[in-house]
Amino acid sequence: MPILEIQRAEKIHDYIQKLEKLTNIPLRSSPIILSSPRQQVSLELPLEEIKQSYEYVEQIYEDIGEHELVFKAIKTGWEYLNSGYKIVPTSKEEYFRQINEAYVFQAARERGYTVDENYFKEHKFCYGQYETYYAVHEIMQRNAFDFLLSKSYSPSFIHTYANWYKCIKLISTQFIIPTTTIEKKIPHILDQLWIISHNINQLRLLGIEIVGEGKFLSRNQPRTSVNNEFLNQLGYEIYQVASWWCRVDPYRVICEFLKASGIFPDATKYLIGAELNTIDEYVCGICHAPMVRWGWDWIQRYQIGNSTVLAHKDCVMRKQHSGRY
Ligand SMILES: [Zn+2]
């Protein structure tokens, strides 16, 4: 019987090998985070009493977010945003529809940005975008406990966990930022925007950009090259992650992001398999076929004699089952 976990892993590993040949870039041994900001950018929250309004926050909950809109929402509706009422407002299905239809460009146009026709025609989304958003949903819905399979739920772990989870106020789908401050606004698109706040007076805007196959495969794809310094000045910290890693292990990508951004510096300590350095090392210790982590529990620990190996969930289950006789 073909097993979904193994089939999927073989397909993805095979695809990355082909992509590596095509691009001549050592993807399988590349870093996960391709670039991160040199320093954190903290924004001060308005101190004066401003009459709170739900209007702009609701707009962010319901549609693709945008630079001006998010600043209005923070200014007029911070109490609402800060309550974490909807941390991940967009469903996985809706996100897939958005990226599949290149909806972000339509949304940008509606918000007064100049969008070239080619954006619609040549747009290609990569599955890494969806897989990473899927992982975010899994992590946030399960409150991370099951996912970060710490054997000991010590009080210190629970405290650390509660702290990082609490500081996340919103994780939005694709997000639009202007690349210039002049009249003709060209959009720059983030794959995810995280709004976090560690203390009462400050917040941070963290953008995740999934860099990858789209860029390599369609050389003519219009892609605005925007200076990260400019985005910093606007208030954003940009983290670029490798799309091929998103395909192999989106949970790892998010953990590396949580670590790099300082949201949860110990995130990778709690993640099974975070010690694997290259994509080639994602191999099952039981059946020796490749592994990927699409479901949060797809990679598990298994004891063989004196050593512990990492293995497919399915292989571990079958071993445990046969061990009962
Ligand atoms: Zn296996």
Coordinates of C-alpha atoms and ligand atoms in Angstrom, one line a residue:
M1 CA 0.0 0.0 0.0
P2 CA 1.5 3.3 -1.0
I3 CA 1.9 5.6 2.0
L4 CA 1.0 9.3 1.6
E5 CA 3.9 10.5 3.8
I6 CA 6.5 8.6 1.8
Q7 CA 5.0 9.4 -1.6
R8 CA 4.8 13.1 -0.9
A9 CA 8.4 13.1 0.5
E10 CA 9.8 11.3 -2.5
K11 CA 8.1 13.7 -4.8
I12 CA 9.3 16.8 -3.1
H13 CA 12.9 15.6 -2.6
D14 CA 13.0 14.7 -6.3
Y15 CA 11.6 18.1 -7.3
I16 CA 14.3 19.9 -5.3
Q17 CA 17.0 17.8 -6.9
K18 CA 15.7 18.8 -10.3
L19 CA 15.4 22.4 -9.3
E20 CA 19.0 22.3 -8.0
K21 CA 20.2 21.0 -11.4
L22 CA 18.2 23.7 -13.2
T23 CA 19.4 26.6 -11.1
N24 CA 22.9 25.3 -10.3
I25 CA 22.5 26.5 -6.7
P26 CA 23.1 24.1 -3.8
L27 CA 19.6 24.2 -2.5
R28 CA 19.7 21.1 -0.4
S29 CA 22.4 22.5 1.8
S30 CA 21.3 26.1 1.8
P31 CA 20.4 28.0 4.9
I32 CA 16.7 28.2 5.8
I33 CA 16.6 31.9 6.6
L34 CA 18.2 33.6 3.6
S35 CA 18.3 37.0 5.1
S36 CA 17.1 38.7 8.2
P37 CA 17.2 42.4 9.4
R38 CA 20.3 43.7 10.9
Q39 CA 18.3 45.0 13.8
Q40 CA 14.9 44.9 15.3
V41 CA 12.5 47.8 14.4
S42 CA 10.2 48.7 17.3
L43 CA 7.4 51.1 16.8
E44 CA 5.9 53.2 19.5
L45 CA 2.2 53.0 20.1
P46 CA 0.3 56.2 20.3
L47 CA 0.2 57.2 24.0
E48 CA -2.6 59.7 23.8
E49 CA -6.2 58.6 24.3
I50 CA -7.7 57.9 20.9
K51 CA -11.3 56.9 20.5
Q52 CA -11.1 53.3 19.7
S53 CA -12.8 52.0 16.5
Y54 CA -13.1 48.5 15.1
E55 CA -13.5 49.7 11.5
Y56 CA -9.9 49.3 10.1
V57 CA -9.1 46.2 12.2
E58 CA -12.2 44.5 10.8
Q59 CA -11.0 45.4 7.3
I60 CA -7.7 43.7 8.0
Y61 CA -9.5 40.6 9.4
E62 CA -11.6 40.4 6.3
D63 CA -9.2 41.1 3.4
I64 CA -5.6 41.3 2.3
G65 CA -3.8 43.9 4.5
E66 CA -1.9 47.0 3.3
H67 CA 0.5 49.4 4.7
E68 CA -1.7 52.5 5.2
L69 CA -4.6 50.4 6.4
V70 CA -2.5 48.6 9.0
F71 CA -1.2 51.9 10.4
K72 CA -4.7 53.2 10.6
A73 CA -5.8 50.0 12.4
I74 CA -3.0 50.3 14.9
K75 CA -3.7 53.9 15.6
T76 CA -7.5 53.6 16.0
G77 CA -8.0 50.1 17.0
W78 CA -5.0 48.9 18.9
E79 CA -7.1 47.7 21.9
Y80 CA -9.0 45.4 19.6
L81 CA -6.0 44.1 17.7
N82 CA -4.1 43.7 21.0
S83 CA -6.9 41.5 22.3
G84 CA -5.8 38.8 19.8
Y85 CA -9.4 38.3 18.9
K86 CA -8.5 36.8 15.6
I87 CA -4.8 36.0 15.4
V88 CA -5.0 34.1 12.1
P89 CA -8.2 35.4 10.5
T90 CA -7.9 33.9 7.0
S91 CA -8.7 30.2 6.5
K92 CA -6.3 27.9 4.7
E93 CA -8.8 27.5 1.9
E94 CA -9.2 31.2 1.4
Y95 CA -5.4 31.7 1.4
F96 CA -5.0 29.1 -1.3
R97 CA -7.7 30.8 -3.3
Q98 CA -5.9 34.1 -2.9
I99 CA -2.5 32.9 -4.1
N100 CA -4.0 30.8 -6.8
E101 CA -5.9 33.7 -8.3
A102 CA -3.1 36.3 -7.7
Y103 CA -5.8 38.1 -5.8
V104 CA -3.2 40.3 -4.0
F105 CA -2.6 42.2 -7.2
Q106 CA -6.3 42.9 -7.6
A107 CA -6.5 44.1 -4.0
A108 CA -3.5 46.3 -4.6
R109 CA -5.1 47.9 -7.6
E110 CA -8.3 48.5 -5.7
R111 CA -6.2 50.3 -3.1
G112 CA -4.7 52.7 -5.7
Y113 CA -1.5 50.9 -6.6
T114 CA -0.2 50.7 -10.1
V115 CA -0.2 47.0 -11.2
D116 CA 1.1 45.9 -14.5
E117 CA -1.1 43.5 -16.5
N118 CA 1.9 41.1 -16.6
Y119 CA 1.5 40.5 -12.9
F120 CA -1.7 38.8 -13.6
K121 CA -0.6 36.9 -16.6
E122 CA 2.8 35.6 -15.5
H123 CA 2.0 35.2 -11.8
K124 CA 3.1 31.8 -10.5
F125 CA 2.6 30.9 -6.9
C126 CA 4.8 28.3 -5.2
Y127 CA 3.5 25.6 -3.0
G128 CA 5.9 26.6 -0.3
Q129 CA 3.7 29.7 0.3
Y130 CA 0.7 27.5 1.0
E131 CA 2.5 24.9 3.0
T132 CA 4.0 27.6 5.3
Y133 CA 0.6 29.2 5.9
Y134 CA -0.8 25.7 6.6
A135 CA 1.9 25.1 9.2
V136 CA 1.2 28.5 10.8
H137 CA -2.5 27.4 11.2
E138 CA -1.5 24.1 12.7
I139 CA 0.9 25.7 15.1
M140 CA -1.4 28.5 16.2
Q141 CA -4.5 26.2 16.5
R142 CA -2.8 23.5 18.5
N143 CA -1.4 26.2 20.7
A144 CA 1.9 24.7 19.8
F145 CA 1.9 22.2 22.6
D146 CA 1.5 19.1 20.6
F147 CA 3.6 20.4 17.9
L148 CA 6.6 21.3 20.0
L149 CA 6.8 17.8 21.4
S150 CA 8.6 18.6 24.5
K151 CA 8.6 15.5 26.7
S152 CA 8.7 17.6 29.8
Y153 CA 6.1 20.3 30.1
S154 CA 8.0 22.0 32.9
P155 CA 6.7 25.2 34.4
S156 CA 9.5 27.1 32.7
F157 CA 8.5 25.7 29.3
I158 CA 4.8 26.6 29.9
H159 CA 5.9 30.1 31.0
T160 CA 8.1 30.6 27.9
Y161 CA 5.4 29.2 25.7
A162 CA 2.7 31.4 27.1
N163 CA 4.9 34.5 26.6
W164 CA 5.7 34.0 23.0
Y165 CA 2.2 32.9 22.1
K166 CA 0.7 35.9 23.9
C167 CA 2.9 38.5 22.0
I168 CA 1.5 37.5 18.6
K169 CA -1.4 39.8 17.8
L170 CA -2.0 39.1 14.1
I171 CA -0.7 36.9 11.3
S172 CA -2.0 38.1 8.0
T173 CA -1.9 36.6 4.6
Q174 CA -0.2 38.4 1.8
F175 CA 0.4 42.0 2.6
I176 CA 1.0 45.1 0.4
I177 CA 3.6 47.7 1.0
P178 CA 4.4 50.6 -1.3
T179 CA 7.9 50.5 -2.8
T180 CA 8.2 54.3 -3.0
T181 CA 6.6 57.2 -1.3
I182 CA 6.0 59.0 -4.6
E183 CA 2.6 59.3 -6.2
K184 CA 2.8 56.2 -8.4
K185 CA 2.7 53.4 -5.9
I186 CA 4.2 50.1 -7.0
P187 CA 3.3 47.3 -4.6
H188 CA 5.7 45.1 -2.9
I189 CA 4.2 41.9 -1.6
L190 CA 4.9 40.1 1.6
D191 CA 3.9 36.4 2.0
Q192 CA 2.9 36.9 5.6
L193 CA 2.8 39.8 8.0
W194 CA 3.2 39.2 11.8
I195 CA 2.2 41.9 14.2
I196 CA 3.7 41.3 17.6
S197 CA 4.0 43.2 20.8
H198 CA 6.2 42.2 23.8
N199 CA 5.2 45.1 25.9
I200 CA 2.5 47.7 26.3
N201 CA 4.1 50.6 24.4
Q202 CA 5.7 48.9 21.5
L203 CA 5.0 46.7 18.6
R204 CA 6.9 45.2 15.7
L205 CA 5.8 44.4 12.1
L206 CA 7.6 41.3 10.8
G207 CA 7.3 40.4 7.1
I208 CA 8.1 36.9 5.8
E209 CA 9.1 36.6 2.2
I210 CA 9.2 33.1 0.7
V211 CA 12.0 33.3 -1.9
G212 CA 12.1 30.5 -4.4
E213 CA 11.1 28.6 -7.3
G214 CA 8.9 31.3 -8.8
K215 CA 11.9 33.5 -9.0
F216 CA 14.1 30.8 -10.6
L217 CA 11.6 29.2 -13.0
S218 CA 10.1 32.2 -14.7
R219 CA 12.9 34.5 -15.4
N220 CA 10.7 37.2 -16.8
Q221 CA 8.4 37.3 -13.8
P222 CA 8.0 41.0 -12.8
R223 CA 9.3 41.3 -9.4
T224 CA 10.0 44.6 -7.8
S225 CA 13.4 44.8 -6.3
V226 CA 12.9 46.8 -3.2
N227 CA 15.5 47.9 -0.8
N228 CA 15.1 46.4 2.6
E229 CA 16.4 49.6 4.1
F230 CA 13.4 51.4 2.7
L231 CA 11.0 48.8 4.2
N232 CA 12.9 49.2 7.6
Q233 CA 12.2 52.9 7.4
L234 CA 8.5 52.2 6.9
G235 CA 8.6 50.1 10.0
Y236 CA 9.0 46.6 8.7
E237 CA 11.5 43.8 9.5
I238 CA 11.9 41.5 6.6
Y239 CA 12.8 37.8 6.9
Q240 CA 13.5 36.0 3.6
V241 CA 13.1 32.2 3.8
A242 CA 13.9 29.5 1.3
S243 CA 10.8 28.1 -0.5
W244 CA 12.5 24.7 -1.0
W245 CA 12.8 24.4 2.8
C246 CA 9.2 25.4 3.1
R247 CA 8.3 22.4 1.0
V248 CA 10.4 20.0 3.1
D249 CA 9.6 21.3 6.5
P250 CA 7.4 24.4 6.9
Y251 CA 7.3 23.9 10.7
R252 CA 11.0 24.1 10.9
V253 CA 10.9 27.3 8.8
I254 CA 8.5 28.9 11.2
C255 CA 10.6 27.8 14.2
E256 CA 13.7 29.2 12.6
F257 CA 11.8 32.5 12.0
L258 CA 10.5 32.5 15.7
K259 CA 14.1 32.1 16.8
A260 CA 15.7 34.7 14.4
S261 CA 13.1 37.3 15.1
G262 CA 13.4 36.8 18.9
I263 CA 9.7 36.0 19.3
F264 CA 10.7 32.6 20.7
P265 CA 14.5 32.2 20.8
D266 CA 14.3 28.6 22.0
A267 CA 11.8 27.5 19.4
T268 CA 14.1 25.0 17.6
K269 CA 15.1 23.4 20.9
Y270 CA 11.6 21.9 21.2
L271 CA 11.2 20.8 17.6
I272 CA 12.0 17.2 16.8
G273 CA 14.5 17.1 14.0
A274 CA 15.7 20.7 14.3
E275 CA 19.3 19.3 14.3
L276 CA 19.1 18.2 10.7
N277 CA 21.4 20.5 8.7
T278 CA 20.6 19.7 5.1
I279 CA 17.6 18.5 3.2
D280 CA 19.5 15.3 2.4
E281 CA 19.4 14.5 6.1
Y282 CA 15.6 14.2 6.1
V283 CA 15.7 10.4 5.8
C284 CA 13.7 7.9 7.8
G285 CA 15.8 5.8 10.2
I286 CA 13.5 2.9 9.7
C287 CA 12.7 2.6 6.0
H288 CA 15.5 5.0 4.7
A289 CA 13.1 6.8 2.4
P290 CA 13.1 10.6 2.4
M291 CA 11.0 12.6 4.9
V292 CA 9.0 15.8 4.8
R293 CA 6.9 17.4 7.5
W294 CA 3.5 18.3 6.1
G295 CA 1.5 17.2 9.1
W296 CA 3.0 18.5 12.4
D297 CA 3.6 14.9 13.7
W298 CA 5.1 13.4 10.5
I299 CA 8.6 13.2 11.9
Q300 CA 9.0 11.2 15.1
R301 CA 11.7 9.8 17.3
Y302 CA 12.2 6.1 17.5
Q303 CA 14.5 4.0 19.6
I304 CA 16.6 1.3 17.9
G305 CA 18.8 -0.5 20.4
N306 CA 20.9 2.2 22.1
S307 CA 20.3 4.9 19.5
T308 CA 17.4 7.2 18.7
V309 CA 16.6 7.8 15.1
L310 CA 14.1 10.1 13.3
A311 CA 11.4 8.3 11.3
H312 CA 8.1 8.6 9.5
K313 CA 5.1 8.6 11.7
D314 CA 3.8 5.7 9.7
C315 CA 6.9 3.6 10.1
V316 CA 7.0 4.2 13.8
M317 CA 3.4 3.2 14.2
R318 CA 3.9 0.0 12.3
K319 CA 7.0 -0.9 14.3
Q320 CA 5.0 -0.3 17.5
H321 CA 2.2 -2.3 16.3
S322 CA 4.3 -5.3 15.3
G323 CA 6.2 -5.1 18.5
R324 CA 3.1 -6.1 20.4
Y325 CA 3.3 -9.7 19.4
Ligands
ZN1 ZN 10.0 5.4 7.0

